[in-house]
Short mmCIF file of C-alpha atoms and ligand atoms in Angstrom, two decimals:
data_model
loop_
_atom_site.label_atom_id
_atom_site.label_comp_id
_atom_site.label_asym_id
_atom_site.label_seq_id
_atom_site.Cartn_x
_atom_site.Cartn_y
_atom_site.Cartn_z
CA MET A 20 -59.04 130.35 -9.35
CA ALA A 21 -57.94 133.46 -7.52
CA LYS A 22 -55.36 135.70 -9.36
CA LYS A 23 -52.11 135.70 -7.64
CA THR A 24 -50.23 138.88 -7.03
CA ILE A 25 -46.49 139.91 -7.18
CA VAL A 26 -45.03 142.92 -5.98
CA ILE A 27 -41.44 143.72 -8.11
CA THR A 28 -39.09 146.87 -7.05
CA GLY A 29 -37.11 148.08 -9.62
CA ALA A 30 -39.72 147.40 -12.64
CA SER A 31 -39.32 150.71 -14.59
CA SER A 32 -36.86 148.66 -16.76
CA GLY A 33 -34.49 145.57 -17.71
CA ILE A 34 -35.21 142.58 -15.08
CA GLY A 35 -37.84 144.22 -13.11
CA LYS A 36 -39.95 145.35 -16.36
CA ALA A 37 -39.56 142.13 -18.13
CA THR A 38 -40.97 140.03 -15.24
CA ALA A 39 -43.64 142.42 -14.57
CA ILE A 40 -44.67 141.82 -18.04
CA TYR A 41 -43.86 138.04 -18.08
CA PHE A 42 -46.55 137.44 -14.66
CA ALA A 43 -48.89 139.67 -16.22
CA GLN A 44 -48.94 137.53 -19.46
CA LYS A 45 -49.22 134.17 -16.84
CA GLY A 46 -52.23 135.54 -15.41
CA TRP A 47 -51.08 137.29 -12.37
CA ASN A 48 -51.51 140.85 -10.83
CA VAL A 49 -48.56 142.69 -10.73
CA ALA A 50 -47.65 145.59 -8.69
CA ALA A 51 -44.84 147.23 -10.33
CA THR A 52 -42.97 149.69 -8.21
CA MET A 53 -40.24 152.34 -9.25
CA ARG A 54 -39.07 155.33 -8.03
CA ASN A 55 -40.81 157.58 -10.53
CA THR A 56 -44.06 156.39 -12.52
CA ASP A 57 -44.27 159.35 -14.53
CA GLY A 58 -44.03 158.86 -18.49
CA ILE A 59 -43.44 154.71 -17.70
CA SER A 60 -44.29 152.88 -21.16
CA GLY A 61 -44.61 149.08 -22.03
CA PHE A 62 -47.21 148.08 -19.66
CA ALA A 63 -50.46 149.85 -21.34
CA ASP A 64 -51.27 146.27 -22.93
CA TYR A 65 -51.60 144.57 -19.32
CA PRO A 66 -54.27 145.66 -17.04
CA SER A 67 -53.19 143.67 -14.52
CA ILE A 68 -50.14 145.46 -14.16
CA VAL A 69 -50.34 148.49 -11.34
CA THR A 70 -47.72 151.19 -10.73
CA PHE A 71 -46.84 152.46 -7.64
CA LYS A 72 -44.12 154.84 -6.44
CA LEU A 73 -41.20 152.98 -4.19
CA ASP A 74 -37.99 154.15 -3.41
CA VAL A 75 -36.14 151.37 -1.62
CA THR A 76 -33.73 153.79 0.22
CA ASN A 77 -36.58 155.75 1.94
CA THR A 78 -38.53 153.98 4.77
CA GLU A 79 -41.24 156.28 4.35
CA SER A 80 -41.86 155.50 0.48
CA ILE A 81 -41.82 151.78 1.41
CA LYS A 82 -44.34 152.35 4.45
CA ASN A 83 -46.66 154.37 1.77
CA ALA A 84 -46.23 152.04 -1.19
CA VAL A 85 -46.92 148.62 1.05
CA GLY A 86 -49.94 150.27 2.45
CA GLN A 87 -51.27 151.43 -1.05
CA MET A 88 -50.35 147.83 -2.45
CA LEU A 89 -51.79 146.19 0.30
CA GLN A 90 -55.12 148.18 -0.38
CA LYS A 91 -55.11 147.49 -3.88
CA PHE A 92 -54.01 143.85 -3.55
CA PRO A 93 -54.85 142.47 -0.10
CA ASP A 94 -53.44 139.16 -1.04
CA VAL A 95 -49.79 139.33 -2.12
CA ASP A 96 -48.09 136.01 -2.95
CA VAL A 97 -44.89 136.95 -3.78
CA LEU A 98 -42.33 139.79 -3.01
CA TYR A 99 -39.55 140.62 -5.97
CA ASN A 100 -36.57 142.29 -4.67
CA ASN A 101 -35.08 143.41 -7.63
CA ALA A 102 -33.81 147.10 -7.69
CA GLY A 103 -30.35 147.61 -7.82
CA TYR A 104 -27.32 149.35 -9.88
CA ALA A 105 -23.55 148.82 -9.71
CA LEU A 106 -21.05 151.21 -8.28
CA ALA A 107 -17.50 150.26 -10.08
CA GLY A 108 -14.18 151.22 -9.91
CA ALA A 109 -11.23 151.43 -7.77
CA PHE A 110 -12.33 151.16 -4.37
CA GLU A 111 -9.62 153.87 -3.22
CA ALA A 112 -11.39 156.17 -5.51
CA THR A 113 -15.00 155.72 -3.83
CA THR A 114 -16.12 157.90 -1.34
CA ASP A 115 -18.12 156.67 1.88
CA GLU A 116 -21.06 158.61 0.63
CA GLN A 117 -20.82 156.30 -2.60
CA VAL A 118 -20.49 153.07 -0.97
CA ARG A 119 -23.36 153.49 1.84
CA LYS A 120 -25.71 154.73 -1.24
CA GLN A 121 -24.56 151.39 -2.86
CA PHE A 122 -25.52 149.09 0.47
CA GLU A 123 -28.88 151.39 0.86
CA THR A 124 -30.31 150.44 -2.31
CA ASN A 125 -28.70 146.96 -2.86
CA LEU A 126 -28.82 145.51 0.65
CA PHE A 127 -30.43 147.58 3.07
CA GLY A 128 -33.45 148.42 0.44
CA ALA A 129 -34.14 144.73 0.06
CA MET A 130 -34.03 144.38 3.62
CA ASN A 131 -36.63 147.05 4.97
CA VAL A 132 -39.23 145.95 1.88
CA THR A 133 -38.88 142.48 3.13
CA ARG A 134 -39.41 143.29 6.64
CA ALA A 135 -42.35 145.63 5.63
CA PHE A 136 -44.14 142.43 3.86
CA LEU A 137 -43.30 139.88 6.68
CA PRO A 138 -46.22 140.43 8.82
CA HIS A 139 -48.46 140.29 5.55
CA PHE A 140 -46.82 136.67 4.78
CA ARG A 141 -46.76 135.34 8.44
CA SER A 142 -50.51 136.48 8.85
CA LYS A 143 -51.28 134.10 5.83
CA LYS A 144 -48.79 131.52 6.78
CA LYS A 145 -47.60 132.06 3.11
CA GLY A 146 -45.19 133.82 0.93
CA ILE A 147 -42.34 133.86 -1.67
CA ILE A 148 -39.70 136.22 -1.44
CA LEU A 149 -37.52 136.26 -4.56
CA ASN A 150 -34.35 138.57 -5.06
CA THR A 151 -31.98 139.39 -7.78
CA THR A 152 -28.61 138.92 -6.43
CA SER A 153 -26.06 138.13 -9.01
CA SER A 154 -23.47 135.65 -10.17
CA GLY A 155 -21.37 138.70 -8.45
CA GLY A 156 -23.17 137.58 -5.19
CA ILE A 157 -21.20 134.15 -5.21
CA LEU A 158 -18.03 135.15 -7.15
CA THR A 159 -16.00 138.11 -7.66
CA PHE A 160 -15.14 140.49 -10.55
CA PRO A 161 -12.35 142.97 -10.78
CA LEU A 162 -13.21 146.69 -9.96
CA TYR A 163 -16.58 145.34 -8.33
CA SER A 164 -15.55 145.16 -4.70
CA ILE A 165 -18.30 147.04 -3.25
CA TYR A 166 -21.15 145.73 -5.65
CA ASN A 167 -19.92 142.36 -5.07
CA SER A 168 -20.10 143.12 -1.24
CA THR A 169 -23.70 143.92 -1.42
CA LYS A 170 -24.69 141.00 -3.52
CA TRP A 171 -22.59 138.73 -1.36
CA ALA A 172 -24.21 140.43 1.75
CA LEU A 173 -27.81 139.80 0.18
CA GLU A 174 -26.98 136.11 -0.20
CA GLY A 175 -25.40 135.55 2.79
CA PHE A 176 -28.57 137.77 4.49
CA MET A 177 -31.26 135.67 2.56
CA GLU A 178 -29.64 132.54 3.10
CA ALA A 179 -29.68 133.05 6.72
CA LEU A 180 -33.33 134.41 6.92
CA GLN A 181 -34.92 131.48 5.35
CA PHE A 182 -34.29 129.21 8.33
CA GLU A 183 -36.58 131.79 10.74
CA LEU A 184 -39.20 131.99 8.02
CA LYS A 185 -39.52 128.48 7.03
CA PRO A 186 -41.88 127.57 10.19
CA PHE A 187 -44.20 130.49 8.83
CA ASN A 188 -44.07 128.87 5.38
CA ILE A 189 -42.15 131.83 3.70
CA ARG A 190 -39.58 130.84 1.04
CA ILE A 191 -36.74 132.60 -0.24
CA LYS A 192 -35.20 132.33 -3.57
CA ASN A 193 -32.25 133.91 -4.81
CA ILE A 194 -32.17 134.62 -8.58
CA GLU A 195 -28.60 134.84 -9.45
CA PRO A 196 -27.88 136.46 -13.18
CA GLY A 197 -24.77 136.52 -15.28
CA THR A 198 -24.42 139.79 -17.59
CA VAL A 199 -27.67 140.66 -18.90
CA LYS A 200 -28.74 143.36 -21.48
CA SER A 201 -30.80 145.88 -19.82
CA GLU A 202 -30.51 149.79 -18.60
CA PHE A 203 -27.67 148.09 -15.99
CA THR A 204 -24.54 149.02 -17.72
CA GLU A 205 -25.58 152.88 -18.34
CA ASN A 206 -26.61 152.94 -14.86
CA ILE A 207 -23.13 151.85 -13.50
CA SER A 208 -21.67 154.68 -11.35
CA PHE A 209 -18.04 154.19 -12.18
CA VAL A 210 -15.27 156.15 -10.25
CA SER A 211 -12.02 156.65 -10.98
CA ASN A 212 -8.43 157.60 -9.80
CA PRO A 213 -5.71 158.28 -12.35
CA ASP A 214 -3.24 156.09 -10.51
CA TYR A 215 -5.68 153.14 -11.35
CA ASP A 216 -6.46 154.17 -14.81
CA ASN A 217 -4.00 151.96 -16.92
CA TYR A 218 -5.66 148.95 -15.39
CA ALA A 219 -9.06 150.20 -14.60
CA LYS A 220 -10.28 151.79 -17.88
CA LYS A 221 -9.35 149.00 -19.91
CA VAL A 222 -10.47 146.39 -17.34
CA GLN A 223 -14.04 148.42 -17.39
CA HIS A 224 -14.02 148.54 -21.04
CA ASN A 225 -13.54 144.77 -21.69
CA THR A 226 -16.19 144.10 -19.11
CA LEU A 227 -18.63 146.10 -20.62
CA ALA A 228 -17.86 144.62 -24.28
CA SER A 229 -18.70 141.26 -22.50
CA TYR A 230 -22.15 142.50 -22.41
CA LYS A 231 -22.15 142.41 -26.27
CA ASN A 232 -23.50 138.56 -26.03
CA ALA A 233 -25.52 138.80 -23.10
CA PRO A 234 -29.21 137.65 -22.75
CA THR A 235 -32.34 139.86 -22.57
CA PRO A 236 -34.00 140.14 -19.26
CA ASP A 237 -36.82 138.00 -20.32
CA VAL A 238 -34.46 134.63 -19.52
CA VAL A 239 -34.55 136.01 -15.95
CA ALA A 240 -38.10 136.69 -15.88
CA LYS A 241 -38.52 132.97 -17.19
CA THR A 242 -36.30 131.90 -13.76
CA ALA A 243 -38.18 134.31 -11.62
CA TYR A 244 -41.17 132.52 -12.73
CA LYS A 245 -40.07 128.93 -12.21
CA ALA A 246 -38.81 130.09 -8.62
CA ALA A 247 -42.39 131.59 -7.82
CA THR A 248 -44.24 128.68 -9.01
CA ASP A 249 -42.14 125.35 -8.18
CA ASN A 250 -43.55 124.77 -4.95
CA THR A 251 -39.93 124.20 -3.19
CA PHE A 252 -37.92 125.50 -0.58
CA LYS A 253 -35.11 125.71 -3.24
CA LEU A 254 -32.80 128.60 -2.30
CA ARG A 255 -30.60 129.37 -5.43
CA TYR A 256 -31.48 129.70 -9.00
CA PRO A 257 -28.67 130.62 -11.26
CA ALA A 258 -30.72 132.71 -14.02
CA THR A 259 -28.66 132.89 -17.41
CA PRO A 260 -26.30 130.33 -19.10
CA GLN A 261 -23.15 132.17 -18.39
CA ALA A 262 -24.00 131.90 -14.68
CA LYS A 263 -24.57 128.22 -14.71
CA VAL A 264 -21.32 127.83 -16.35
CA ALA A 265 -19.31 130.14 -13.91
CA PHE A 266 -20.98 128.41 -10.67
CA PHE A 267 -20.10 124.79 -12.30
CA PHE A 268 -16.19 126.23 -12.75
CA ARG A 269 -16.23 127.56 -9.81
CA TRP A 270 -17.53 124.17 -8.03
CA LEU A 271 -14.95 122.43 -9.87
CA PHE A 272 -11.69 124.56 -9.58
CA PRO A 273 -9.57 125.76 -6.37
CA LEU A 274 -10.64 129.50 -6.13
CA ARG A 275 -6.91 130.66 -7.11
CA LEU A 276 -7.42 129.01 -10.42
CA PHE A 277 -11.02 130.00 -10.88
CA ASN A 278 -9.98 133.62 -9.94
CA LYS A 279 -7.25 133.69 -12.52
CA MET A 280 -9.55 132.25 -15.40
CA ALA A 281 -12.49 134.61 -14.48
CA ALA A 282 -10.40 137.60 -14.63
CA ALA A 283 -8.34 136.54 -17.50
CA PRO A 284 -11.16 138.02 -20.30
CA VAL A 285 -11.53 141.28 -18.61
CA GLU A 286 -7.79 141.66 -17.92
CA LYS A 287 -6.74 140.59 -21.44
CA GLN A 288 -3.95 143.03 -22.81
CA ILE A 289 -3.36 144.67 -19.61
CA LYS A 290 0.38 144.17 -17.93
CA THR A 291 -0.45 145.12 -14.42
CA LYS A 292 3.29 145.08 -14.02
CA ASP A 293 3.71 148.40 -15.68
CA THR A 294 1.06 150.08 -13.36
CA ALA A 295 2.35 148.23 -9.92
CA GLY A 296 5.40 146.93 -10.63
CA ILE A 297 4.14 143.56 -9.15
CA ASP A 298 2.54 140.35 -10.93
CA SER A 299 -1.02 140.82 -9.65
CA THR A 300 -2.19 137.63 -10.23
CA ILE A 301 -4.39 136.58 -7.57
N1 NAP B 416 -28.00 143.73 -15.94
C1 NAP B 416 -27.12 142.70 -15.38
O1 NAP B 416 -25.72 142.36 -16.25
C2 NAP B 416 -27.53 142.39 -14.16
C3 NAP B 416 -26.33 140.88 -13.73
C4 NAP B 416 -26.81 140.52 -12.40
C5 NAP B 416 -27.56 141.19 -11.61
N2 NAP B 416 -28.07 142.32 -11.88
C6 NAP B 416 -29.14 142.82 -10.84
O2 NAP B 416 -30.67 142.61 -11.39
C7 NAP B 416 -31.23 143.72 -10.70
C8 NAP B 416 -31.79 144.71 -11.79
O3 NAP B 416 -30.85 145.25 -12.97
P1 NAP B 416 -31.28 145.47 -14.46
O4 NAP B 416 -30.31 144.63 -14.99
O5 NAP B 416 -32.56 145.08 -14.81
O6 NAP B 416 -30.93 147.03 -14.31
P2 NAP B 416 -31.84 148.23 -14.74
O7 NAP B 416 -32.53 148.19 -16.11
O8 NAP B 416 -30.79 149.43 -14.52
O9 NAP B 416 -33.09 148.33 -13.75
C9 NAP B 416 -32.62 148.51 -12.24
C10 NAP B 416 -33.91 149.01 -11.52
O10 NAP B 416 -33.71 149.05 -10.42
C11 NAP B 416 -34.47 150.36 -10.14
N3 NAP B 416 -33.64 151.29 -8.72
C12 NAP B 416 -32.14 151.88 -8.54
N4 NAP B 416 -32.40 152.31 -7.52
C13 NAP B 416 -33.39 152.17 -6.92
C14 NAP B 416 -34.18 152.65 -5.65
N5 NAP B 416 -33.37 153.37 -4.74
N6 NAP B 416 -35.44 152.53 -5.37
C15 NAP B 416 -36.27 151.82 -6.42
N7 NAP B 416 -35.64 151.15 -7.56
C16 NAP B 416 -34.05 151.61 -8.01
C17 NAP B 416 -34.07 151.39 -11.40
O11 NAP B 416 -35.14 152.02 -11.25
P3 NAP B 416 -34.71 153.72 -11.86
O12 NAP B 416 -35.71 153.90 -13.11
O13 NAP B 416 -35.91 154.53 -10.94
O14 NAP B 416 -33.42 154.24 -12.05
C18 NAP B 416 -34.53 150.22 -12.11
O15 NAP B 416 -35.84 150.06 -12.31
C19 NAP B 416 -30.36 144.62 -10.09
O16 NAP B 416 -30.51 144.37 -8.59
C20 NAP B 416 -29.02 144.30 -10.29
O17 NAP B 416 -27.91 144.49 -9.57
C21 NAP B 416 -28.36 142.74 -12.96
#
């Protein structure tokens, strides 16, 4: 049987890298894309992984990379939109440029790479588009309003897109991790404003501390593999135990109560009344 092929964005580290290795171990060809291919390590044992330069925020880079990948692998089975990072901190402290960059990467990047592959999938009457959204694409977290809005938008966009692609036998699958140990926390772009610091610094400290017991990216790679091979049109795949529990509680409880419980661990020891003069409980 012919080897299957997956294209992955943001494969230089974390979830993308783990997924590239996992699919290679399962016998797939992998086009592992990243902004900078120089000095990339970890793929030497896997000859079926080929790296390509791709910046999801640059349309010329997407065009070039897609052309090169289809030349090397003329039959791509799965596109995995995974590249992303978090802009965090008080919304008031963000600039328009920072917010746009966050949307360019997490949302428009995924849209543009998807658009570039649709003619290929339509011509084959077959294709799978995986997306790393997040538990933060279904739920919201303190200080992550912009990140959450990019992931909610990606969830909504992909949920709507699935309808028009179904007649072409193109499947969309959203991979939804909770916290995962990767370069993600180091790459968070954190903005601050002194008026929010009493709240924001402690909340962010507690958020980062919650990563201590987070699973490694292999857990997400396994979920991505399941989504790519289960032969269904199922849309959503909670990808870590934490995400599964959180979605269950969100289903179980009214939003007001759920948000109170979700915020409690990161807002512990913070008297918001001291900062704002009001009880900020949502
Ligand atoms: N880790 C978590 O807790 C968690 C939870 C839920 C969802 N996620 C999502 O999972 C995805 C992967 O994150 P991760 O945890 O694996 O973090 P990571 O280790 O920081 O990996 C992020 C990847 O995205 C790439 N990237 C960033 N901007 C890019 C751009 N403009 N063009 C191409 N690639 C770009 C990075 O490449 P460079 O090396 O070039 O920077 C890197 O390969 C992200 O979409 C993230 O939002 C993560």
